[in-house]
Tab-separated table of C-alpha atoms and ligand atoms in Angstrom:
chain	number	residue	atom	x	y	z
A	1	MET	CA	-28.250	-0.763	-68.216
A	2	THR	CA	-28.636	-5.047	-66.909
A	3	THR	CA	-26.787	-6.087	-63.769
A	4	THR	CA	-26.371	-10.006	-63.384
A	5	PRO	CA	-28.726	-10.841	-60.641
A	6	ARG	CA	-26.505	-12.187	-57.447
A	7	PHE	CA	-29.034	-15.634	-57.702
A	8	VAL	CA	-30.595	-17.456	-60.468
A	9	VAL	CA	-33.325	-19.632	-58.808
A	10	THR	CA	-34.215	-23.390	-60.578
A	11	PRO	CA	-37.058	-24.521	-58.677
A	12	SER	CA	-37.389	-28.375	-57.703
A	13	THR	CA	-38.632	-30.633	-60.619
A	14	HIS	CA	-39.463	-33.371	-57.236
A	15	PRO	CA	-40.976	-31.381	-54.204
A	16	LEU	CA	-43.034	-33.757	-52.017
A	17	SER	CA	-46.212	-33.325	-52.178
A	18	ASP	CA	-48.408	-31.460	-49.703
A	19	ALA	CA	-49.383	-34.455	-47.694
A	20	GLU	CA	-45.919	-35.678	-47.815
A	21	ARG	CA	-44.096	-32.815	-46.806
A	22	ALA	CA	-47.175	-32.402	-44.303
A	23	GLU	CA	-46.597	-36.351	-42.775
A	24	GLN	CA	-42.661	-35.208	-42.669
A	25	LEU	CA	-44.021	-32.136	-40.161
A	26	ARG	CA	-45.986	-34.214	-38.053
A	27	VAL	CA	-43.020	-35.602	-36.488
A	28	LEU	CA	-40.175	-33.780	-36.280
A	29	SER	CA	-37.606	-34.422	-34.587
A	30	PHE	CA	-33.629	-32.209	-34.935
A	31	GLY	CA	-31.734	-32.165	-37.912
A	32	ARG	CA	-32.642	-35.239	-39.883
A	33	THR	CA	-35.814	-33.418	-42.794
A	34	PHE	CA	-34.427	-31.086	-45.105
A	35	THR	CA	-36.380	-28.624	-47.360
A	36	ASP	CA	-36.829	-29.095	-50.876
A	37	HIS	CA	-34.100	-26.501	-51.648
A	38	MET	CA	-30.806	-24.953	-50.555
A	39	VAL	CA	-28.287	-22.310	-51.300
A	40	VAL	CA	-24.922	-22.942	-53.233
A	41	ILE	CA	-22.970	-19.351	-53.767
A	42	PRO	CA	-18.984	-20.624	-55.361
A	43	TYR	CA	-16.012	-18.214	-54.310
A	44	ARG	CA	-12.958	-17.571	-56.696
A	45	ASP	CA	-10.593	-15.733	-58.375
A	46	GLY	CA	-10.772	-13.466	-55.456
A	47	ALA	CA	-14.921	-13.095	-55.852
A	48	TRP	CA	-18.652	-14.579	-54.397
A	49	GLN	CA	-19.908	-15.069	-58.197
A	50	GLN	CA	-23.716	-15.243	-58.641
A	51	GLY	CA	-25.404	-18.329	-55.925
A	52	GLU	CA	-27.739	-20.675	-56.839
A	53	VAL	CA	-30.812	-21.583	-55.109
A	54	LYS	CA	-31.874	-24.748	-56.431
A	55	ALA	CA	-32.988	-28.419	-55.546
A	56	TYR	CA	-32.036	-29.821	-52.453
A	57	GLY	CA	-29.357	-32.656	-53.330
A	58	PRO	CA	-25.537	-33.801	-53.254
A	59	LEU	CA	-22.700	-31.586	-53.606
A	60	MET	CA	-20.021	-32.386	-56.289
A	61	LEU	CA	-16.456	-31.915	-54.150
A	62	ASP	CA	-13.748	-33.624	-55.442
A	63	PRO	CA	-11.779	-36.072	-53.327
A	64	SER	CA	-8.775	-33.758	-52.358
A	65	ALA	CA	-11.350	-30.787	-52.327
A	66	SER	CA	-9.256	-29.151	-48.575
A	67	ALA	CA	-12.071	-29.349	-46.073
A	68	LEU	CA	-11.983	-32.806	-47.207
A	69	HIS	CA	-8.145	-33.220	-45.781
A	70	TYR	CA	-7.351	-30.104	-43.552
A	71	GLY	CA	-10.550	-29.149	-42.060
A	72	GLN	CA	-10.702	-25.634	-43.511
A	73	ALA	CA	-14.535	-25.732	-43.507
A	74	ILE	CA	-17.056	-23.619	-40.498
A	75	PHE	CA	-20.982	-23.484	-40.041
A	76	GLU	CA	-23.571	-21.532	-38.337
A	77	GLY	CA	-27.138	-22.150	-37.260
A	78	PHE	CA	-30.165	-20.206	-36.410
A	79	LYS	CA	-34.011	-20.492	-36.569
A	80	ALA	CA	-37.022	-19.111	-38.517
A	81	PHE	CA	-40.595	-18.826	-36.999
A	82	SER	CA	-44.181	-18.620	-37.849
A	83	GLN	CA	-46.027	-15.955	-36.527
A	84	PRO	CA	-49.261	-15.464	-35.386
A	85	ASP	CA	-50.135	-13.221	-38.433
A	86	GLY	CA	-48.986	-16.374	-40.748
A	87	SER	CA	-45.598	-14.390	-41.702
A	88	ILE	CA	-42.274	-15.766	-40.828
A	89	LYS	CA	-39.521	-13.977	-39.029
A	90	THR	CA	-35.745	-15.014	-37.862
A	91	PHE	CA	-34.113	-14.481	-34.730
A	92	ARG	CA	-30.918	-11.716	-35.156
A	93	PRO	CA	-29.542	-13.781	-38.297
A	94	GLU	CA	-27.356	-10.533	-38.636
A	95	ALA	CA	-25.666	-11.725	-35.689
A	96	ASN	CA	-25.561	-14.961	-36.982
A	97	ALA	CA	-23.842	-13.212	-40.502
A	98	GLU	CA	-21.189	-11.164	-38.656
A	99	ARG	CA	-20.457	-14.653	-36.712
A	100	PHE	CA	-19.889	-16.483	-39.712
A	101	ASN	CA	-17.736	-13.964	-41.116
A	102	ARG	CA	-15.594	-13.839	-37.862
A	103	SER	CA	-14.855	-17.876	-37.940
A	104	ALA	CA	-14.345	-17.049	-41.728
A	105	ARG	CA	-11.275	-14.619	-40.582
A	106	ARG	CA	-10.378	-17.834	-38.000
A	107	LEU	CA	-9.472	-19.795	-40.475
A	108	ALA	CA	-8.550	-17.896	-43.408
A	109	MET	CA	-11.823	-18.052	-45.611
A	110	PRO	CA	-13.061	-15.012	-47.120
A	111	ASP	CA	-15.704	-13.111	-45.803
A	112	LEU	CA	-19.022	-13.293	-47.093
A	113	PRO	CA	-21.433	-9.993	-47.410
A	114	VAL	CA	-23.648	-9.737	-44.567
A	115	ASP	CA	-26.154	-8.912	-46.536
A	116	LEU	CA	-25.510	-11.540	-49.442
A	117	PHE	CA	-26.329	-14.115	-46.264
A	118	MET	CA	-29.379	-12.473	-45.609
A	119	GLU	CA	-30.628	-12.381	-48.957
A	120	ALA	CA	-29.725	-16.077	-49.196
A	121	ALA	CA	-31.833	-17.267	-46.638
A	122	ASP	CA	-34.192	-15.108	-47.120
A	123	LEU	CA	-34.722	-16.857	-50.789
A	124	LEU	CA	-34.538	-20.219	-49.215
A	125	ILE	CA	-37.152	-19.907	-46.523
A	126	ASN	CA	-39.481	-18.247	-49.221
A	127	LEU	CA	-39.372	-20.725	-51.505
A	128	ASP	CA	-39.968	-23.725	-48.574
A	129	ALA	CA	-41.939	-21.355	-46.283
A	130	ALA	CA	-44.522	-24.470	-46.387
A	131	TRP	CA	-41.839	-26.075	-44.931
A	132	VAL	CA	-41.979	-23.642	-41.800
A	133	PRO	CA	-43.856	-25.493	-38.760
A	134	LYS	CA	-46.645	-23.694	-37.053
A	135	ASN	CA	-46.713	-24.860	-33.604
A	136	VAL	CA	-45.198	-23.226	-30.443
A	137	GLY	CA	-41.531	-24.673	-29.901
A	138	GLU	CA	-40.984	-25.684	-33.527
A	139	SER	CA	-39.404	-23.523	-36.267
A	140	LEU	CA	-37.311	-24.153	-39.075
A	141	TYR	CA	-33.559	-24.467	-38.581
A	142	LEU	CA	-31.503	-22.860	-41.122
A	143	ARG	CA	-27.811	-24.103	-41.531
A	144	PRO	CA	-24.980	-22.530	-43.102
A	145	LEU	CA	-21.668	-23.481	-44.138
A	146	MET	CA	-18.668	-22.923	-45.923
A	147	ILE	CA	-15.684	-25.150	-47.158
A	148	ALA	CA	-12.600	-24.837	-49.235
A	149	THR	CA	-13.216	-26.631	-52.015
A	150	ASP	CA	-9.123	-26.345	-54.114
A	151	ALA	CA	-8.456	-29.426	-55.571
A	152	PHE	CA	-5.093	-29.634	-53.726
A	153	LEU	CA	-3.161	-30.800	-51.581
A	154	GLY	CA	-0.479	-28.733	-50.013
A	155	VAL	CA	-1.624	-27.231	-46.396
A	156	ARG	CA	-2.142	-23.472	-47.546
A	157	PRO	CA	-5.862	-21.904	-47.201
A	158	SER	CA	-7.826	-22.645	-50.411
A	159	ASN	CA	-8.260	-20.240	-53.193
A	160	GLU	CA	-12.057	-21.293	-53.945
A	161	TYR	CA	-14.632	-22.153	-51.753
A	162	LEU	CA	-18.608	-23.842	-51.730
A	163	PHE	CA	-21.336	-21.068	-49.068
A	164	VAL	CA	-24.455	-23.638	-49.202
A	165	LEU	CA	-27.327	-22.679	-47.211
A	166	PHE	CA	-30.207	-25.198	-46.332
A	167	ALA	CA	-33.006	-25.813	-43.949
A	168	SER	CA	-34.396	-28.160	-41.431
A	169	PRO	CA	-37.405	-28.238	-39.858
A	170	ALA	CA	-37.429	-28.378	-35.937
A	171	GLY	CA	-39.555	-29.967	-33.496
A	172	ALA	CA	-40.166	-29.070	-29.833
A	173	TYR	CA	-36.485	-29.863	-28.181
A	174	PHE	CA	-38.282	-31.233	-24.972
A	175	PRO	CA	-41.925	-32.318	-26.704
A	176	GLN	CA	-41.954	-34.487	-23.256
A	177	GLY	CA	-42.031	-31.038	-21.089
A	178	VAL	CA	-38.865	-29.509	-20.273
A	179	LYS	CA	-36.427	-32.023	-18.030
A	180	PRO	CA	-33.073	-30.907	-16.336
A	181	VAL	CA	-29.777	-32.920	-17.596
A	182	THR	CA	-27.061	-34.222	-16.284
A	183	VAL	CA	-23.686	-32.723	-16.820
A	184	TRP	CA	-20.341	-35.125	-16.663
A	185	ILE	CA	-17.435	-32.492	-15.598
A	186	SER	CA	-14.346	-33.081	-17.823
A	187	GLU	CA	-10.722	-33.451	-16.670
A	188	ASP	CA	-9.921	-35.748	-19.267
A	189	TYR	CA	-10.506	-33.125	-22.397
A	190	VAL	CA	-10.517	-29.624	-23.075
A	191	ARG	CA	-12.699	-27.889	-26.112
A	192	ALA	CA	-10.498	-25.129	-26.700
A	193	ALA	CA	-7.456	-23.506	-25.565
A	194	PRO	CA	-5.894	-19.545	-25.533
A	195	GLY	CA	-4.878	-19.015	-28.919
A	196	GLY	CA	-7.229	-22.128	-30.642
A	197	THR	CA	-10.005	-22.310	-32.716
A	198	GLY	CA	-12.720	-22.336	-29.485
A	199	GLU	CA	-14.294	-19.062	-31.052
A	200	ALA	CA	-14.992	-19.640	-33.902
A	201	LYS	CA	-17.990	-22.008	-35.457
A	202	CYS	CA	-15.204	-24.547	-37.151
A	203	ALA	CA	-15.823	-28.607	-37.886
A	204	GLY	CA	-13.026	-29.454	-36.742
A	205	ASN	CA	-14.501	-28.607	-33.097
A	206	TYR	CA	-17.153	-30.776	-33.053
A	207	ALA	CA	-15.327	-33.334	-34.096
A	208	ALA	CA	-12.665	-33.052	-31.078
A	209	SER	CA	-15.813	-33.059	-28.797
A	210	LEU	CA	-16.989	-36.673	-29.372
A	211	VAL	CA	-14.705	-38.778	-27.634
A	212	ALA	CA	-15.089	-35.850	-24.354
A	213	GLN	CA	-18.989	-36.756	-25.320
A	214	ALA	CA	-19.047	-40.705	-25.470
A	215	GLN	CA	-17.305	-40.801	-21.952
A	216	ALA	CA	-19.582	-38.526	-20.425
A	217	GLN	CA	-22.270	-40.608	-21.781
A	218	GLU	CA	-20.256	-43.912	-20.329
A	219	LYS	CA	-20.058	-42.058	-16.377
A	220	GLY	CA	-24.353	-42.296	-16.871
A	221	CYS	CA	-24.175	-38.208	-17.983
A	222	ASP	CA	-26.411	-36.847	-20.952
A	223	GLN	CA	-23.890	-34.022	-21.171
A	224	VAL	CA	-20.345	-32.869	-20.909
A	225	VAL	CA	-18.490	-29.488	-19.861
A	226	TRP	CA	-15.528	-27.769	-20.718
A	227	LEU	CA	-13.092	-26.767	-18.299
A	228	ASP	CA	-10.227	-24.476	-19.116
A	229	ALA	CA	-7.298	-25.807	-21.031
A	230	VAL	CA	-5.390	-24.248	-18.901
A	231	GLU	CA	-5.655	-24.473	-14.657
A	232	ARG	CA	-8.555	-26.990	-15.780
A	233	ARG	CA	-10.512	-24.807	-12.706
A	234	TYR	CA	-12.366	-22.532	-14.560
A	235	ILE	CA	-15.766	-24.218	-16.030
A	236	GLU	CA	-16.322	-22.963	-20.026
A	237	GLU	CA	-19.390	-24.608	-21.375
A	238	MET	CA	-21.975	-27.249	-21.907
A	239	GLY	CA	-21.040	-29.707	-24.800
A	240	GLY	CA	-21.943	-26.901	-27.722
A	241	MET	CA	-24.036	-24.179	-25.660
A	242	ASN	CA	-23.207	-21.864	-22.904
A	243	LEU	CA	-23.658	-21.812	-19.506
A	244	PHE	CA	-25.642	-19.460	-16.631
A	245	PHE	CA	-25.289	-20.034	-12.886
A	246	VAL	CA	-28.677	-18.353	-11.135
A	247	TYR	CA	-27.444	-16.774	-8.099
A	248	GLN	CA	-29.334	-15.178	-5.255
A	249	GLU	CA	-27.872	-12.256	-3.941
A	250	GLU	CA	-29.448	-9.346	-1.815
A	251	GLY	CA	-32.909	-10.896	-2.669
A	252	LYS	CA	-32.046	-10.180	-6.404
A	253	SER	CA	-31.507	-13.101	-9.149
A	254	VAL	CA	-27.775	-12.690	-10.795
A	255	ILE	CA	-27.841	-14.919	-13.936
A	256	VAL	CA	-24.176	-15.729	-14.249
A	257	THR	CA	-22.845	-16.497	-17.008
A	258	PRO	CA	-18.331	-17.381	-18.119
A	259	GLU	CA	-16.962	-14.291	-19.644
A	260	LEU	CA	-15.889	-14.594	-23.177
A	261	THR	CA	-11.756	-15.423	-22.861
A	262	GLY	CA	-11.527	-16.275	-26.143
A	263	THR	CA	-11.580	-19.854	-25.623
A	264	LEU	CA	-15.649	-20.173	-25.558
A	265	LEU	CA	-17.749	-19.171	-27.986
A	266	PRO	CA	-19.959	-15.963	-28.496
A	267	GLY	CA	-23.313	-17.720	-28.270
A	268	ILE	CA	-25.876	-15.253	-29.744
A	269	THR	CA	-28.416	-17.337	-27.504
A	270	ARG	CA	-26.286	-16.021	-24.187
A	271	ARG	CA	-26.075	-12.619	-25.528
A	272	SER	CA	-30.005	-12.299	-25.523
A	273	LEU	CA	-30.518	-13.581	-22.620
A	274	LEU	CA	-27.803	-11.135	-21.064
A	275	GLU	CA	-29.826	-8.149	-22.474
A	276	LEU	CA	-33.406	-10.031	-21.553
A	277	ALA	CA	-32.384	-10.771	-17.641
A	278	ARG	CA	-33.224	-6.897	-17.250
A	279	ASP	CA	-35.912	-6.777	-18.970
A	280	LEU	CA	-37.086	-9.259	-16.222
A	281	GLY	CA	-35.911	-7.803	-13.267
A	282	TYR	CA	-32.997	-9.977	-13.035
A	283	GLU	CA	-29.220	-8.793	-12.863
A	284	SER	CA	-26.430	-10.031	-14.837
A	285	SER	CA	-23.358	-10.483	-14.875
A	286	GLU	CA	-20.022	-12.028	-17.022
A	287	ARG	CA	-17.164	-13.504	-14.704
A	288	LYS	CA	-14.621	-16.031	-14.745
A	289	LEU	CA	-16.322	-19.188	-12.459
A	290	THR	CA	-14.608	-22.261	-11.023
A	291	VAL	CA	-15.865	-25.552	-10.213
A	292	GLN	CA	-14.774	-25.179	-6.588
A	293	GLN	CA	-17.163	-22.089	-6.630
A	294	TRP	CA	-20.163	-24.602	-8.094
A	295	ARG	CA	-19.634	-26.466	-5.928
A	296	ASP	CA	-19.162	-23.806	-2.584
A	297	ASP	CA	-22.077	-21.754	-3.834
A	298	VAL	CA	-24.990	-24.536	-3.727
A	299	ALA	CA	-23.467	-25.726	-0.756
A	300	ALA	CA	-24.525	-22.223	0.702
A	301	GLY	CA	-27.810	-22.027	-0.950
A	302	ARG	CA	-26.143	-18.605	-3.294
A	303	LEU	CA	-26.351	-21.200	-6.571
A	304	THR	CA	-29.923	-21.703	-7.200
A	305	GLU	CA	-29.844	-22.990	-10.841
A	306	VAL	CA	-27.391	-23.657	-13.862
A	307	PHE	CA	-28.816	-23.749	-17.302
A	308	ALA	CA	-27.306	-24.044	-20.030
A	309	CYS	CA	-27.874	-22.551	-23.877
A	310	GLY	CA	-28.436	-22.109	-27.469
A	311	THR	CA	-29.588	-22.421	-30.570
A	312	ALA	CA	-30.994	-25.539	-30.888
A	313	ALA	CA	-32.714	-26.139	-27.663
A	314	VAL	CA	-33.115	-22.754	-26.701
A	315	ILE	CA	-32.724	-23.405	-22.517
A	316	THR	CA	-31.900	-26.713	-20.943
A	317	PRO	CA	-32.017	-26.971	-17.205
A	318	VAL	CA	-28.901	-28.540	-15.604
A	319	GLY	CA	-30.374	-30.666	-12.252
A	320	LYS	CA	-27.105	-32.547	-11.035
A	321	ALA	CA	-23.127	-32.818	-12.205
A	322	LYS	CA	-20.782	-34.693	-11.180
A	323	ALA	CA	-17.099	-34.588	-11.957
A	324	ASN	CA	-14.154	-37.635	-10.079
A	325	GLY	CA	-14.560	-37.721	-6.741
A	326	PHE	CA	-18.421	-35.806	-6.287
A	327	GLU	CA	-21.386	-35.328	-7.588
A	328	LEU	CA	-23.435	-32.346	-7.352
A	329	SER	CA	-27.834	-31.943	-7.479
A	330	ILE	CA	-29.025	-28.806	-7.757
A	331	ASN	CA	-32.545	-27.630	-7.602
A	332	ASN	CA	-32.909	-30.912	-6.306
A	333	GLY	CA	-32.809	-31.743	-9.904
A	334	GLN	CA	-36.417	-29.982	-10.624
A	335	ASN	CA	-36.326	-27.137	-13.401
A	336	GLY	CA	-36.160	-23.620	-11.669
A	337	PRO	CA	-38.107	-20.572	-11.776
A	338	VAL	CA	-35.693	-18.096	-13.141
A	339	THR	CA	-34.527	-20.738	-15.870
A	340	MET	CA	-37.896	-21.496	-17.172
A	341	ALA	CA	-39.200	-17.815	-17.236
A	342	LEU	CA	-36.474	-17.043	-19.315
A	343	ARG	CA	-37.080	-19.584	-20.814
A	344	GLU	CA	-40.641	-19.055	-21.720
A	345	ALA	CA	-39.743	-14.453	-22.133
A	346	LEU	CA	-37.008	-16.090	-25.022
A	347	LEU	CA	-39.731	-17.927	-27.020
A	348	ALA	CA	-42.513	-15.472	-26.868
A	349	ILE	CA	-40.533	-13.320	-28.275
A	350	GLN	CA	-39.406	-15.689	-30.914
A	351	HIS	CA	-43.005	-16.304	-31.846
A	352	GLY	CA	-44.067	-13.135	-31.442
A	353	THR	CA	-46.240	-13.513	-28.833
A	354	VAL	CA	-44.768	-10.778	-27.087
A	355	GLU	CA	-43.945	-7.325	-28.346
A	356	ASP	CA	-40.103	-7.329	-30.135
A	357	ARG	CA	-38.319	-4.326	-27.343
A	358	HIS	CA	-34.797	-5.647	-29.057
A	359	HIS	CA	-36.310	-5.536	-31.770
A	360	TRP	CA	-34.000	-8.952	-32.366
A	361	MET	CA	-36.966	-10.499	-35.421
A	362	HIS	CA	-36.399	-10.015	-38.803
A	363	GLN	CA	-39.831	-9.980	-41.386
A	364	VAL	CA	-38.608	-12.317	-44.049
B	401	LIG	C1	-23.222	-23.022	-31.295
B	401	LIG	C2	-22.933	-22.368	-29.919
B	401	LIG	C3	-22.841	-22.447	-29.048
B	401	LIG	C4	-24.545	-21.718	-29.203
B	401	LIG	O1	-24.109	-20.196	-29.970
B	401	LIG	P1	-26.043	-19.721	-29.906
B	401	LIG	O2	-25.153	-18.646	-31.137
B	401	LIG	O3	-26.559	-19.518	-28.525
B	401	LIG	O4	-26.520	-21.106	-30.899
B	401	LIG	C5	-22.965	-22.011	-27.962
B	401	LIG	N1	-20.725	-23.156	-27.779
B	401	LIG	C6	-20.744	-23.952	-28.868
B	401	LIG	C7	-19.276	-24.647	-28.818
B	401	LIG	C8	-21.247	-24.175	-29.757
B	401	LIG	O5	-20.819	-24.226	-30.983
């Protein structure tokens, strides 16, 4: 009996030479360089079809493809790390596969089986293994996405989709060392409203955030902080990252993060740090936090550090917050000890220099 293989692999006819690749890997930024291959899996007739692994390159799309008009499009982001023994491991890829499916359901798109997502990622990473950078702080960033491809202008869920996965070597996010950012607390724009798409990694959320980010920059800030859409009091996220607030309570450090209300993106880094905190002897708490509370607690000396977290930058300290009418300095604008300890601990697990007690790493 023969079964159709899930993927057909057609190696690129024009991969970069070792010297060319080494040159690309020498100076890394984020999201500008792509590896030699990509994976595509079409969905039609109610089923995922045979996938293809082939040379990275442009997609052919009908101009009437519905993703281009109505934004039925989702994505994910996770990383592969070179390990001390030379092997490659990805960080919590099943969690990304599961979140991909939650995003898909919100956008009326089909689920992609988790094992198919995993197989696609492992295939691509193995084929382009030479592209996984070796230095601490560097990684191979994996970008899965799904778009609606029906050539039809009616507004309804598409019948055909394309899953695409490609990879991009990523450099250390802070090549000059970790440095706190300044944030603008936005009162003019919101990212997500109850019942909306804030929990999904869908393309439109990011398009809608760009003017708020531009406004933050006009105000001399690096990033925008989002408040809840209804009362405009509760702190939700920073740009495309989750936020944490470090409190000193009864001689203990407590890391506090806004609870998931349906308008926050449930970050995998966020979830991991809540678990990791316990290993480092910190307590953790998910609760609502207002801007006024933030100001009062910094003034009272209870709130000592603020940081943001996400796959791309891991952990970014927040040194200053600005809004209409006030400005707030946190930890004198310096990196805080709890922030840096969590950052080191997470990077050590990802790079395989400490035991992976939580079984987060997946051997490719
Ligand atoms: C992706 C994302 C995050 C971070 O999620 P991770 O799984 O930690 O990378 C946080 N907020 C938003 C809005 C995001 O899109």
